[in-house]
Short mmCIF file of C-alpha atoms and ligand atoms in Angstrom, two decimals:
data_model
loop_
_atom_site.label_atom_id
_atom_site.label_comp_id
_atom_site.label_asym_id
_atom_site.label_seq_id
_atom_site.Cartn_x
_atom_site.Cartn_y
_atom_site.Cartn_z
CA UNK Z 1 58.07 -41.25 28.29
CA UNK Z 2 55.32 -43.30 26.16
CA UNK Z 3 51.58 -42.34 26.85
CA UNK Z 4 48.75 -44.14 26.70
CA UNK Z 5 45.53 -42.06 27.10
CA UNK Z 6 42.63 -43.67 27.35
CA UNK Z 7 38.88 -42.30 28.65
CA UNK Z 8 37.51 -44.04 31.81
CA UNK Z 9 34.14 -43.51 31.88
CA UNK Z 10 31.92 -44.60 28.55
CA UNK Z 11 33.78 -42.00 25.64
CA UNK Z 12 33.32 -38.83 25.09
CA UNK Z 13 35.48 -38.15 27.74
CA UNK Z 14 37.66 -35.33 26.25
CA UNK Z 15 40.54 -37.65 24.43
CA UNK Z 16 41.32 -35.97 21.59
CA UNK Z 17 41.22 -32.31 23.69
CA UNK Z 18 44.06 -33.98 26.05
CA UNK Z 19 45.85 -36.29 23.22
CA UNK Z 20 46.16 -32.35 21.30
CA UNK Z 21 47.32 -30.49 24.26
CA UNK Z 22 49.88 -33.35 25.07
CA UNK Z 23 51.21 -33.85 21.26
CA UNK Z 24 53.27 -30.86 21.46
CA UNK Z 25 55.75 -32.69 23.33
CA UNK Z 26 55.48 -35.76 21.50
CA UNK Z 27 56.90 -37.14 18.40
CA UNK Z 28 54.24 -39.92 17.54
CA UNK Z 29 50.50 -40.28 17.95
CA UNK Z 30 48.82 -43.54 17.54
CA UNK Z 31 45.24 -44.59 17.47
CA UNK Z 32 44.82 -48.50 18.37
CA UNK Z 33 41.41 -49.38 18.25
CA UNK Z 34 37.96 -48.90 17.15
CA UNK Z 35 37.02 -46.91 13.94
CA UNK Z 36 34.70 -44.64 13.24
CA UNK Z 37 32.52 -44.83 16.01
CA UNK Z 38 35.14 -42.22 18.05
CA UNK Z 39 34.78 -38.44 17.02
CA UNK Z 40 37.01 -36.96 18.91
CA UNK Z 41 36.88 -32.69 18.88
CA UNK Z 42 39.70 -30.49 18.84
CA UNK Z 43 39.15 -26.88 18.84
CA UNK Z 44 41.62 -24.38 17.77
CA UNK Z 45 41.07 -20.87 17.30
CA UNK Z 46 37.66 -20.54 15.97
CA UNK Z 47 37.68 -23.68 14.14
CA UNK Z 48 36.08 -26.96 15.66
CA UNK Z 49 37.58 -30.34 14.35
CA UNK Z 50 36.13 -33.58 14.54
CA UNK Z 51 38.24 -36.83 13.98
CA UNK Z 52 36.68 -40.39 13.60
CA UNK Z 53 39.80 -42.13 12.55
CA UNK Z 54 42.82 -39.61 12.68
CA UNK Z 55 45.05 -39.12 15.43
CA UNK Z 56 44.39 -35.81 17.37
CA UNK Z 57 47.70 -35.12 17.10
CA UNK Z 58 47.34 -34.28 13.16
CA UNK Z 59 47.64 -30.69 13.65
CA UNK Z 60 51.11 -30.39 14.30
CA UNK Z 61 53.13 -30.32 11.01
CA UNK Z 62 56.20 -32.12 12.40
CA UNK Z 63 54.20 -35.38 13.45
CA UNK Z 64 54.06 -38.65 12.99
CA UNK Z 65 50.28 -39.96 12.68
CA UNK Z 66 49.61 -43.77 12.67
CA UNK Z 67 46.43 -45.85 12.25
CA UNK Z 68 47.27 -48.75 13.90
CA UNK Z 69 46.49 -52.45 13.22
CA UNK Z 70 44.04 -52.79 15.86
CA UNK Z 71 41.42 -50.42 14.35
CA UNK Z 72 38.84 -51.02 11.58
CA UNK Z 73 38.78 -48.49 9.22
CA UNK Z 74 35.79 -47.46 6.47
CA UNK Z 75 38.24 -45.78 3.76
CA UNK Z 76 35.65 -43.36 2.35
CA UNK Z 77 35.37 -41.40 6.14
CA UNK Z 78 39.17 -41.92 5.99
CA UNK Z 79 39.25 -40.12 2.66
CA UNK Z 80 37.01 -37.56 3.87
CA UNK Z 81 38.47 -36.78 6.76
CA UNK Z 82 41.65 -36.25 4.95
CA UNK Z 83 40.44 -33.85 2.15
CA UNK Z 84 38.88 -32.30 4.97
CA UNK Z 85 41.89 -31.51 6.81
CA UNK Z 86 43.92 -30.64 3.52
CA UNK Z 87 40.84 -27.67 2.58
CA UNK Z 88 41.62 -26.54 6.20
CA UNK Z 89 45.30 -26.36 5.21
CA UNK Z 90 46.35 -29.48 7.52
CA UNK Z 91 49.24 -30.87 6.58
CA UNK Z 92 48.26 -35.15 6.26
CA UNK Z 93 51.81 -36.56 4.58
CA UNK Z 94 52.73 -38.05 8.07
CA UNK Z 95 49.95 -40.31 8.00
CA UNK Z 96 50.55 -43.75 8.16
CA UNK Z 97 47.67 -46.57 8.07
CA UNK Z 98 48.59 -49.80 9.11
CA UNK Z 99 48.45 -52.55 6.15
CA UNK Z 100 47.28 -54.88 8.66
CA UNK Z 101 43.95 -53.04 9.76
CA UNK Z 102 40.36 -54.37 8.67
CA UNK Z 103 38.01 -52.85 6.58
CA UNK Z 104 34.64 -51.61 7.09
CA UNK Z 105 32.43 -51.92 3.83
CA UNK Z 106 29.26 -50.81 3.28
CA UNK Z 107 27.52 -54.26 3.84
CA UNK Z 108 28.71 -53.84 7.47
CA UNK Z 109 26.85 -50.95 8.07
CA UNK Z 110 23.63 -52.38 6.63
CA UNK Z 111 24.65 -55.29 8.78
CA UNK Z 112 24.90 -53.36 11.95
CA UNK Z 113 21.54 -51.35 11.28
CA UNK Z 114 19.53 -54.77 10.44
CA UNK Z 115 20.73 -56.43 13.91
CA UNK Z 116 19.76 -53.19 15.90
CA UNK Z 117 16.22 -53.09 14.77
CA UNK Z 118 16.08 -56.67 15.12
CA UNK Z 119 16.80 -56.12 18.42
CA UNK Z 120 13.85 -54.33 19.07
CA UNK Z 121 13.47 -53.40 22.57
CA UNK Z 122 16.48 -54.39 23.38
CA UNK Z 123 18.93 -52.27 21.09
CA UNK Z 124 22.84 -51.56 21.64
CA UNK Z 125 22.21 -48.13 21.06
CA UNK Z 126 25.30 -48.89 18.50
CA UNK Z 127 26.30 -45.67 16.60
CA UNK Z 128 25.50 -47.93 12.97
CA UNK Z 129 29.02 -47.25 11.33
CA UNK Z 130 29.42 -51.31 11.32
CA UNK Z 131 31.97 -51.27 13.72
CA UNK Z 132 30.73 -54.59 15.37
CA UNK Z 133 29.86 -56.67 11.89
CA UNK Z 134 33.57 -55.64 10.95
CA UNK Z 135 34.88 -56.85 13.81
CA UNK Z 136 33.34 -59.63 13.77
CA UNK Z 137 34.82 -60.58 10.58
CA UNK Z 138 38.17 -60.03 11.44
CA UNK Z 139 37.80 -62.53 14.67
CA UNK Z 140 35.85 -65.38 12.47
CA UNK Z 141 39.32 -64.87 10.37
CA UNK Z 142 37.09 -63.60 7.11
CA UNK Z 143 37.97 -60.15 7.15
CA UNK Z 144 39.45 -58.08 4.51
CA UNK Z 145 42.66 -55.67 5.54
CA UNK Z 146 44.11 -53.12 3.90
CA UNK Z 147 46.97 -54.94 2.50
CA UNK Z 148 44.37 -57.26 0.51
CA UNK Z 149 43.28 -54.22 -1.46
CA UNK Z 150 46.58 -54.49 -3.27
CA UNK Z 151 46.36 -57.46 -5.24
CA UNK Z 152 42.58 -57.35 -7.07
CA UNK Z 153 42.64 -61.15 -7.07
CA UNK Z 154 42.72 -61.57 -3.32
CA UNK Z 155 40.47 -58.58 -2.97
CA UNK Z 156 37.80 -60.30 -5.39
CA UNK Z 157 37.81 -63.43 -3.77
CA UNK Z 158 37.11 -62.09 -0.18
CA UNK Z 159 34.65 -59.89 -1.37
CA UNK Z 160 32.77 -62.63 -3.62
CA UNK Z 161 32.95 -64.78 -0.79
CA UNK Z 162 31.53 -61.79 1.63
CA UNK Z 163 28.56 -61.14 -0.31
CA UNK Z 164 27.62 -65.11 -0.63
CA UNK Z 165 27.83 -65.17 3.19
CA UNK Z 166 25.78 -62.63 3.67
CA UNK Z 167 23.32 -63.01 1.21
CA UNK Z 168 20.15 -62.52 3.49
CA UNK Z 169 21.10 -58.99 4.53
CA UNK Z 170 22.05 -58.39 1.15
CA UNK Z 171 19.58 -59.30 -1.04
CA UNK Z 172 17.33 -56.67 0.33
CA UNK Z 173 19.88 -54.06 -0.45
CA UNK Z 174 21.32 -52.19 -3.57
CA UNK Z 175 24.54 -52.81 -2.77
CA UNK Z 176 26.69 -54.16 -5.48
CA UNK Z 177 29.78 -55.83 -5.54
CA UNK Z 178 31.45 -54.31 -8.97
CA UNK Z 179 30.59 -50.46 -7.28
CA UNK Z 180 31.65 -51.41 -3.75
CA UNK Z 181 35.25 -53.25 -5.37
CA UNK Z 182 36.13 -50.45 -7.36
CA UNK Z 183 35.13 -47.47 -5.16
CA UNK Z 184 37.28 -49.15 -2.56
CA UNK Z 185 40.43 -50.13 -4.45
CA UNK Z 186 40.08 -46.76 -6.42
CA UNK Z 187 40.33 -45.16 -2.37
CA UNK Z 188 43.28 -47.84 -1.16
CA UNK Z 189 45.56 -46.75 -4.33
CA UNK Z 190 44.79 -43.29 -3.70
CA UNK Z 191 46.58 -44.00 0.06
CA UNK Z 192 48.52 -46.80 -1.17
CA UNK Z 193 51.78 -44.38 -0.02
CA UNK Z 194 50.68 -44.01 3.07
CA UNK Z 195 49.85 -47.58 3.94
CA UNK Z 196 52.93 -49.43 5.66
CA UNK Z 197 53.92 -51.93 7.98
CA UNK Z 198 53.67 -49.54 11.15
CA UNK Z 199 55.05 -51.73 13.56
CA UNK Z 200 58.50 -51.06 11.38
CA UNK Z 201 58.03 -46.90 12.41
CA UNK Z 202 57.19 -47.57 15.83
CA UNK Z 203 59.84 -49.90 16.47
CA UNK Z 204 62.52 -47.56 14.46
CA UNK Z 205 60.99 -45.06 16.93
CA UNK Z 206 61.12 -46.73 19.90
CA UNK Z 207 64.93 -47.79 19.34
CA UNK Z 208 65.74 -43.51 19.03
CA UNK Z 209 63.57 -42.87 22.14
CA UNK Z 210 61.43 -40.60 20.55
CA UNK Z 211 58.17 -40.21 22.44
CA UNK Z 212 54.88 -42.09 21.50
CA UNK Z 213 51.36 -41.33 22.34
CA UNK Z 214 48.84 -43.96 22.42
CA UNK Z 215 45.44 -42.34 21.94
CA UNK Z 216 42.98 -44.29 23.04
CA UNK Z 217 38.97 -44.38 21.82
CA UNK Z 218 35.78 -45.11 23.14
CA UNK Z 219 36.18 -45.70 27.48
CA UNK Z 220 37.23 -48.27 29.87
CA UNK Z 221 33.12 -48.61 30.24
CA UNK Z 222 32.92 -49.93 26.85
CA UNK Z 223 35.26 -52.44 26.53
CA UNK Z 224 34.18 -55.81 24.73
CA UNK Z 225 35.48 -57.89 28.37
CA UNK Z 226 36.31 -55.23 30.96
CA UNK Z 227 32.82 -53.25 30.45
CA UNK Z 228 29.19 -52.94 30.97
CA UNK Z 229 28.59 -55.90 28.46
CA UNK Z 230 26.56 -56.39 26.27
CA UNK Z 231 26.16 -52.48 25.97
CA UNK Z 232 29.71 -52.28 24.94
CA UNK Z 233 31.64 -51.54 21.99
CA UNK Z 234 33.26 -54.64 19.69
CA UNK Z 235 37.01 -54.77 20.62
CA UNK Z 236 39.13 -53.42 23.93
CA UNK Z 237 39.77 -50.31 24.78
CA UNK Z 238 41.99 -51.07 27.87
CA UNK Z 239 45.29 -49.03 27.83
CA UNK Z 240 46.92 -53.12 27.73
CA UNK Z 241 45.38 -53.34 24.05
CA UNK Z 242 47.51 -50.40 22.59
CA UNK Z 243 49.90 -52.83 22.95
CA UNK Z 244 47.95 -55.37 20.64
CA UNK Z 245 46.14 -52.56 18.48
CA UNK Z 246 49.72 -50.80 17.53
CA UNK Z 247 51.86 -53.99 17.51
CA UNK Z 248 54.64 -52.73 20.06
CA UNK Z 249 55.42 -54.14 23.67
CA UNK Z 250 53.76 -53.93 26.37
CA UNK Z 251 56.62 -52.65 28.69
CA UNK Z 252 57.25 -49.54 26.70
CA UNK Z 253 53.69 -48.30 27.62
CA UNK Z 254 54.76 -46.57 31.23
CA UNK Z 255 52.42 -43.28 31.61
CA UNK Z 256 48.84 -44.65 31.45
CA UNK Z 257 46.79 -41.28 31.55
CA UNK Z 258 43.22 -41.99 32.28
CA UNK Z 259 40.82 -39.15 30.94
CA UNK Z 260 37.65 -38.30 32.61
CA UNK Z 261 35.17 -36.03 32.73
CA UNK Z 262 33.97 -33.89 35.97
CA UNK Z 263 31.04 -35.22 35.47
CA UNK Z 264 29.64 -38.58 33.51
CA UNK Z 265 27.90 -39.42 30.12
CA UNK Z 266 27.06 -42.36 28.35
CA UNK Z 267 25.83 -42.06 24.75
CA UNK Z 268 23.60 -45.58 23.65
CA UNK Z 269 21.69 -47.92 25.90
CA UNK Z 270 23.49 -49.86 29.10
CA UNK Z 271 23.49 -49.29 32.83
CA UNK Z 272 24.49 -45.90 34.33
CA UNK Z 273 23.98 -46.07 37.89
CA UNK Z 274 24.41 -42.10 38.43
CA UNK Z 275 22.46 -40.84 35.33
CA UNK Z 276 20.26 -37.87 36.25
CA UNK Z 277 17.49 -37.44 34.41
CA UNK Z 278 15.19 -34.24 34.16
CA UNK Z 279 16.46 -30.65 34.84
CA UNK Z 280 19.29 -30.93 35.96
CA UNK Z 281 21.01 -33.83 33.55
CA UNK Z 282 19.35 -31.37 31.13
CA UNK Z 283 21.18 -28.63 32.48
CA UNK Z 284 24.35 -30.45 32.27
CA UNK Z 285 23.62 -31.70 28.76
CA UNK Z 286 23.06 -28.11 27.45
CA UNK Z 287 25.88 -26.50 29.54
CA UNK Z 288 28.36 -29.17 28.25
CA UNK Z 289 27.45 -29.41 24.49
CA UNK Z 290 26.72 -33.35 25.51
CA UNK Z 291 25.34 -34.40 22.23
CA UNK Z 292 27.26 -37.19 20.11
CA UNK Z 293 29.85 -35.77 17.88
CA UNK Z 294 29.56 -38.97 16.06
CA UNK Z 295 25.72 -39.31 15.59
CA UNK Z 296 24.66 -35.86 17.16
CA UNK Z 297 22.83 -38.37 19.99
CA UNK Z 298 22.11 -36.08 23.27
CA UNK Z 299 24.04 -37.40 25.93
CA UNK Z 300 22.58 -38.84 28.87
CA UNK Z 301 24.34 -37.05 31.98
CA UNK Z 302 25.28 -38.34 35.90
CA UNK Z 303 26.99 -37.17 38.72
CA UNK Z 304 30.47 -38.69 39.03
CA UNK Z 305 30.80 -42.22 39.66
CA UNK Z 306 34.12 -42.98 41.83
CA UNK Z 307 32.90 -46.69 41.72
CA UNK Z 308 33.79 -47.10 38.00
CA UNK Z 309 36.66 -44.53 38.12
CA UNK Z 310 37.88 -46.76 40.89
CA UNK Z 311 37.69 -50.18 38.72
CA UNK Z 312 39.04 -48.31 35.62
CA UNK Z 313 42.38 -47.46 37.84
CA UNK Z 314 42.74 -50.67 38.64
CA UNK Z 315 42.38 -52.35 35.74
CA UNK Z 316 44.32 -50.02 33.72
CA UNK Z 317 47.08 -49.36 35.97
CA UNK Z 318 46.39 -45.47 35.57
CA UNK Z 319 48.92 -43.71 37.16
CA UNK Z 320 48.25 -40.07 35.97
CA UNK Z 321 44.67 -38.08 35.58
CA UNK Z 322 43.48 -35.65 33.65
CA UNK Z 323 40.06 -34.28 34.39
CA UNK Z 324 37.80 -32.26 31.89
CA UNK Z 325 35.21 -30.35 31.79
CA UNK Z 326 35.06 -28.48 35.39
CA UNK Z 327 33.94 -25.67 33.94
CA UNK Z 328 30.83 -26.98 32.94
CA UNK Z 329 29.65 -27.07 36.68
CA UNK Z 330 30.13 -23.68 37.42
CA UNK Z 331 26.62 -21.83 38.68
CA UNK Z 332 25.77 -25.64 40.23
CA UNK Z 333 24.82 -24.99 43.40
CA UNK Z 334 24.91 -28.52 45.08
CA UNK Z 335 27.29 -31.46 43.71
CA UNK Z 336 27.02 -35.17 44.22
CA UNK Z 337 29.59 -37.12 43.73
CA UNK Z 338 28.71 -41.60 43.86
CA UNK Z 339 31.38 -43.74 45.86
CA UNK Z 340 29.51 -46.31 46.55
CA UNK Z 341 25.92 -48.08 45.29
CA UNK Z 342 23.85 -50.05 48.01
CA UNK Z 343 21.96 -52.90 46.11
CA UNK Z 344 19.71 -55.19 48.35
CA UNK Z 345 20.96 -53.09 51.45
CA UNK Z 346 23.99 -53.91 51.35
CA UNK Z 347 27.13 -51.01 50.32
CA UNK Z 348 29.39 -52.31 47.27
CA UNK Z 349 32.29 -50.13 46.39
CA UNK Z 350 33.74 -52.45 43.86
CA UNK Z 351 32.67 -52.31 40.18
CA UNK Z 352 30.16 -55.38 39.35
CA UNK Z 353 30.58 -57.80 36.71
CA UNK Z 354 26.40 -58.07 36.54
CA UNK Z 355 23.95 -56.74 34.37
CA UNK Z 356 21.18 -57.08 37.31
CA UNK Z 357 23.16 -55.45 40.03
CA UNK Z 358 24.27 -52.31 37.27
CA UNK Z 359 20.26 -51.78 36.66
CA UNK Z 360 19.43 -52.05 40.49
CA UNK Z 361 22.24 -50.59 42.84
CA UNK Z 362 21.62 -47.34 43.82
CA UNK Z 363 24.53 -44.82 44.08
CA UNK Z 364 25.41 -44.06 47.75
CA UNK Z 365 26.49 -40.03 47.54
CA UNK Z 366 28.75 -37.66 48.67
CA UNK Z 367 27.34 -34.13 48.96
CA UNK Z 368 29.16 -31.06 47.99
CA UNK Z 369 29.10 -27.04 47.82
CA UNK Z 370 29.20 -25.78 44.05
CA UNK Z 371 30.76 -22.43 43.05
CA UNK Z 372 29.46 -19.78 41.09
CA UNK Z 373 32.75 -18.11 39.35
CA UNK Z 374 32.97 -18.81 35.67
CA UNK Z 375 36.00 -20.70 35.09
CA UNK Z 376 37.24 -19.19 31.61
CA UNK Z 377 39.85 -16.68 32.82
CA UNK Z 378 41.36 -19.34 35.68
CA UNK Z 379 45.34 -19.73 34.94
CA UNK Z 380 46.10 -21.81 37.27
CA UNK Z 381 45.02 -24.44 40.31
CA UNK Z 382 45.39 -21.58 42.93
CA UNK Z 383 43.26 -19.34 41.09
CA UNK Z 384 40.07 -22.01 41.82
CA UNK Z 385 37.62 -20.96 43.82
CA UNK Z 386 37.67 -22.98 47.21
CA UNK Z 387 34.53 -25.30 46.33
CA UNK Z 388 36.19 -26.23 43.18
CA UNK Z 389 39.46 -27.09 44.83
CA UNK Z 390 37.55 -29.29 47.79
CA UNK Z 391 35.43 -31.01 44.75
CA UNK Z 392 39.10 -32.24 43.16
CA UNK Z 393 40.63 -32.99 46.21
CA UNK Z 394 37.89 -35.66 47.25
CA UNK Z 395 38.14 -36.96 43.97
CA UNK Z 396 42.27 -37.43 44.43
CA UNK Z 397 41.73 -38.41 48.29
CA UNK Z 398 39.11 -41.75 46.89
CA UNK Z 399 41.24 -42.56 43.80
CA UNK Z 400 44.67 -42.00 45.93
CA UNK Z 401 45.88 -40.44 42.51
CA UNK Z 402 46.89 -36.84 41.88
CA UNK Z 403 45.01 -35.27 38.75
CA UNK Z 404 47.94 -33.58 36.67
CA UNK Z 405 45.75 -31.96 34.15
CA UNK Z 406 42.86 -29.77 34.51
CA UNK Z 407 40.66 -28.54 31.58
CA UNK Z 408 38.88 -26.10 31.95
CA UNK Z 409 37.51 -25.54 28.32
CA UNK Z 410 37.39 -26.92 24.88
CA UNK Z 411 40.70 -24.75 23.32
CA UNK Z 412 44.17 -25.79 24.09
CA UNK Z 413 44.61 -23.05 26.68
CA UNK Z 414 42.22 -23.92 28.96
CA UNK Z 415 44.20 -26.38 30.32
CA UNK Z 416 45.69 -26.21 33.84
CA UNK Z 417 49.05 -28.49 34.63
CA UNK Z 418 49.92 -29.40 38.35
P1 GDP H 501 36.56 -37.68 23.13
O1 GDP H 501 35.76 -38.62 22.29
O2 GDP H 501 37.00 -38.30 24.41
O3 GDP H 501 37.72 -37.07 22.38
O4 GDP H 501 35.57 -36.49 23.50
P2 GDP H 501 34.55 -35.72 22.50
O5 GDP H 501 35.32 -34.83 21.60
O6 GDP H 501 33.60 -36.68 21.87
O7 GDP H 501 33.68 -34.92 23.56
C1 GDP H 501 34.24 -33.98 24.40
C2 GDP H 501 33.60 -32.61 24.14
O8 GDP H 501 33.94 -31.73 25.17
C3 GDP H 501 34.12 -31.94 22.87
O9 GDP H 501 33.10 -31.16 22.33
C4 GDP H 501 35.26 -31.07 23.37
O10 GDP H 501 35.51 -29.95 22.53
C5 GDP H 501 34.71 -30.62 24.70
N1 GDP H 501 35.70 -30.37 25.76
C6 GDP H 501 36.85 -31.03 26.04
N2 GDP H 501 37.39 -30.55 27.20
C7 GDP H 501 36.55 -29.59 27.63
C8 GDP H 501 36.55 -28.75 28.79
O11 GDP H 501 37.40 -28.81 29.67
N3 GDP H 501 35.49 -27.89 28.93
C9 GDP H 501 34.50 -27.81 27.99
N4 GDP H 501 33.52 -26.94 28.21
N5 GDP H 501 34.48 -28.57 26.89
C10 GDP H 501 35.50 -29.47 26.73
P1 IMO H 502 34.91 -41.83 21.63
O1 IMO H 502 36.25 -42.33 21.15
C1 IMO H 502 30.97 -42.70 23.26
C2 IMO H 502 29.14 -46.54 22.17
C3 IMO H 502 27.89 -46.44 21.33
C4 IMO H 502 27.16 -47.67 21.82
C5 IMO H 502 28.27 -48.69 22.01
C6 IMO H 502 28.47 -49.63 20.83
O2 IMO H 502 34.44 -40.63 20.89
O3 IMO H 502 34.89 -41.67 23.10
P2 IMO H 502 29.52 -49.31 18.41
O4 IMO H 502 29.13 -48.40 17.29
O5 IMO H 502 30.92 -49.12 18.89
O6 IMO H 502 29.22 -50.75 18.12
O7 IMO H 502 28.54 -48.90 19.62
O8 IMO H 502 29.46 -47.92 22.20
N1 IMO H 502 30.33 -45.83 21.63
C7 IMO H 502 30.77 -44.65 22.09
N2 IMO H 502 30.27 -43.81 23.02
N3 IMO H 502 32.13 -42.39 22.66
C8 IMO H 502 32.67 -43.21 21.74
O9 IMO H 502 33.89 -43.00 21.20
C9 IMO H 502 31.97 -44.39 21.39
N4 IMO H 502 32.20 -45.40 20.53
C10 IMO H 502 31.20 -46.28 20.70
O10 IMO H 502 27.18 -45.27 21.60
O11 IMO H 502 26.59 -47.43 23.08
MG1 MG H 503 33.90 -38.73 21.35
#
């Protein structure tokens, strides 16, 4: 069956762990939105790999890879992370980039930096890799795609018409348009193999029911409609736009896995009605390694929020969970757990659509026993200690949803199946 995997709390939620552990059985992996504002971690062995724009399911030689129309891609991290992977022996032939993805040049970044310290006190908290300035482009139908960077005419003409529109940003720079045109098409030729109408592989694959994975980036949290807007990313990351971002339809996407940690982060600015801050969101933050793998950020940590987990269900249509990182509250020795927030005395259990009511309701909690036992040599659910167990099964008894996968550490192994 197809899967689409996508995090349900604000990123970070251990994608790329679950999208690796899962690609085994797979035959494609797809990413269909966002760019290089995901890092998604993978740890094999001793070695620790971080992805921005490459499918986590790159480490398996036999593979299909695809960047998928719906992402915007900045072709020197591309590059990057490819040699990367190749001097760590990684095998990148299966790679496919979609022709019909947007570019992010280096006048978006400097675009995307100007606007966040223009916004003073106010900022995004945007990771600065000119994810939203590219975006924007695409929707105001000015944006450059991969496919342009074939013919040097069309190419030109965009970019000539780019740097006239946005003079005022860069006449302050030292960008210039003869580097940034041939660094780029010098970077497109070197892929040009690898760049393809993907829709044709997916659909070829489809049609021989081989088995797709849609990984998702960012969280449900973050999505441009469906999140905490404005402190959201530029483009959806709903499991409904892998549909959209891959170009394939929507009934074939049937297992929706949503991702989530046993705990929550956010990285950036934007509501988070269970953040904990001092010692023990400290604690969490150190146990968990909760700093960016994008922009090395720390992490601001919460208790887990069934409120959001509850929306994210229902908007998604999740009907499988995976839940990371329980082995990261070990040695805790009291857990809360939000599934409700009372604002202006009255209880809300539904997700709000308002910025006021995110910054003022107060999370009504559940209280529960922690455990002490180190998780690392735990094979299987049984093997749990009791608190751990009882913590999981008020999770499943509020969402109504059995969680399938338990993870119980960064490597591949350290994953429980029910
Ligand atoms: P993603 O963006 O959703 O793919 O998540 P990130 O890779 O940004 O962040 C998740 C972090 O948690 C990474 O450092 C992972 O290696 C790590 N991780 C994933 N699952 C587990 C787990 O079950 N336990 C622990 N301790 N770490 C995990
Ligand atoms: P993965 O795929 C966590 C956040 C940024 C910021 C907001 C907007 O690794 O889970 P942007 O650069 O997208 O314009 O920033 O979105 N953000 C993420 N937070 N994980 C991510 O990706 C994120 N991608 C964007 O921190 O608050
Ligand atoms: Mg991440």
């Amino acid at each position: 069956m197809n899967t689409v995997i996508v995090g349900i709390q604000w990123g970070d939620e251990g994608k790329g762990k679950i999208t690796d552990f899962l690609a085994k059985d797979s035959d494609i992996i797809v990413r269909f939105s966002g760019g290089n504002n995901a890092g998604h971690t993978i740890v094999l062995g001793e070695k620790k790999f971080k992805l921005h724009l490459i499918p986590s399911g790159i480490f398996y030689e036999n593979k299909i890879c695809v960047l998928g129309s719906g992402m915007v891609i900045n072709l020197e991290v591309l590059k990057k992370e490819i040699n990367d992977l190749k001097n760590e022996g990684i095998n990148t032939k299966n790679l496919y980039i979609s022709e019909n993805a947007h570019l992010i040049l280096p006048y978006h970044i400097l675009i995307d930096q100007k606007q966040e310290e223009l916004r003073a006190g106010d900022k995004l908290g945007t990771t600065c890799q000119g994810i939203g300035p590219a975006y924007v482009d695409k929707v105001s139908r000015r944006g450059i795609r991969l496919i342009d960077m074939f013919d040097e005419e069309t190419f030109s003409e965009k970019l000539k018409y780019h740097f006239k529109e946005k003079e005022t940003y860069l006449k302050e720079s030292n960008l210039i348009l003869k580097e940034i045109k041939e660094t780029q098409m010098e970077i497109a030729q070197s892929l040009k193999e690898q760049v393809a109408d993907t829709t044709l592989i997916l659909s070829k694959a489809l049609k021989e029911n081989k088995k797709i994975i849609f990984e998702g980036a960012q969280g449900i949290l973050l999505d441009l409609d469906f999140g905490t807007y404005p402190y959201v990313t530029s483009c959806n990351t709903l499991a409904g736009s892998a549909a959209t971002g891959a170009g394939v339809p929507p009934y074939v996407l049937r297992k929706i896995l949503g991702v989530f940690k046993a705990y929550t982060t956010r990285v950036g600015t934007g509501p988070f009605p269970t953040e904990i801050k001092g010692i023990i969101g400290d604690y969490i933050r150190e146990k968990g390694g909760e700093f960016g793998t994008t922009t090395g950020r720390p992490r601001r940590c919460g208790f887990l929020d069934l409120v959001i987990l509850k929306y994210a269900l229902r908007i998604n249509g999740i009907n499988s969970l995976a839940l990371t990182k329980l082995d990261v509250l070990s040695g805790m020795s009291n857990l809360k757990i939000a599934y409700a927030y009372r604002y202006k005395g009255k209880e809300i259990d539904e997700f709000p659509q308002n910025l006021k009511i995110w910054n003022e309701a107060e999370p009504i909690y559940k209280e529960l026993p922690g455990w002490e036992k180190d998780l690392n040599k735990i094979n299987s659910f049984e093997e749990l200690p009791e608190e751990a167990k009882n913590y999981l099964k008020f999770i499943e008894g509020n969402l109504n949803l059995k969680i399938e996968i338990i993870s119980i550490g960064a490597e591949r192994n350290k994953t429980i199946t029910r």
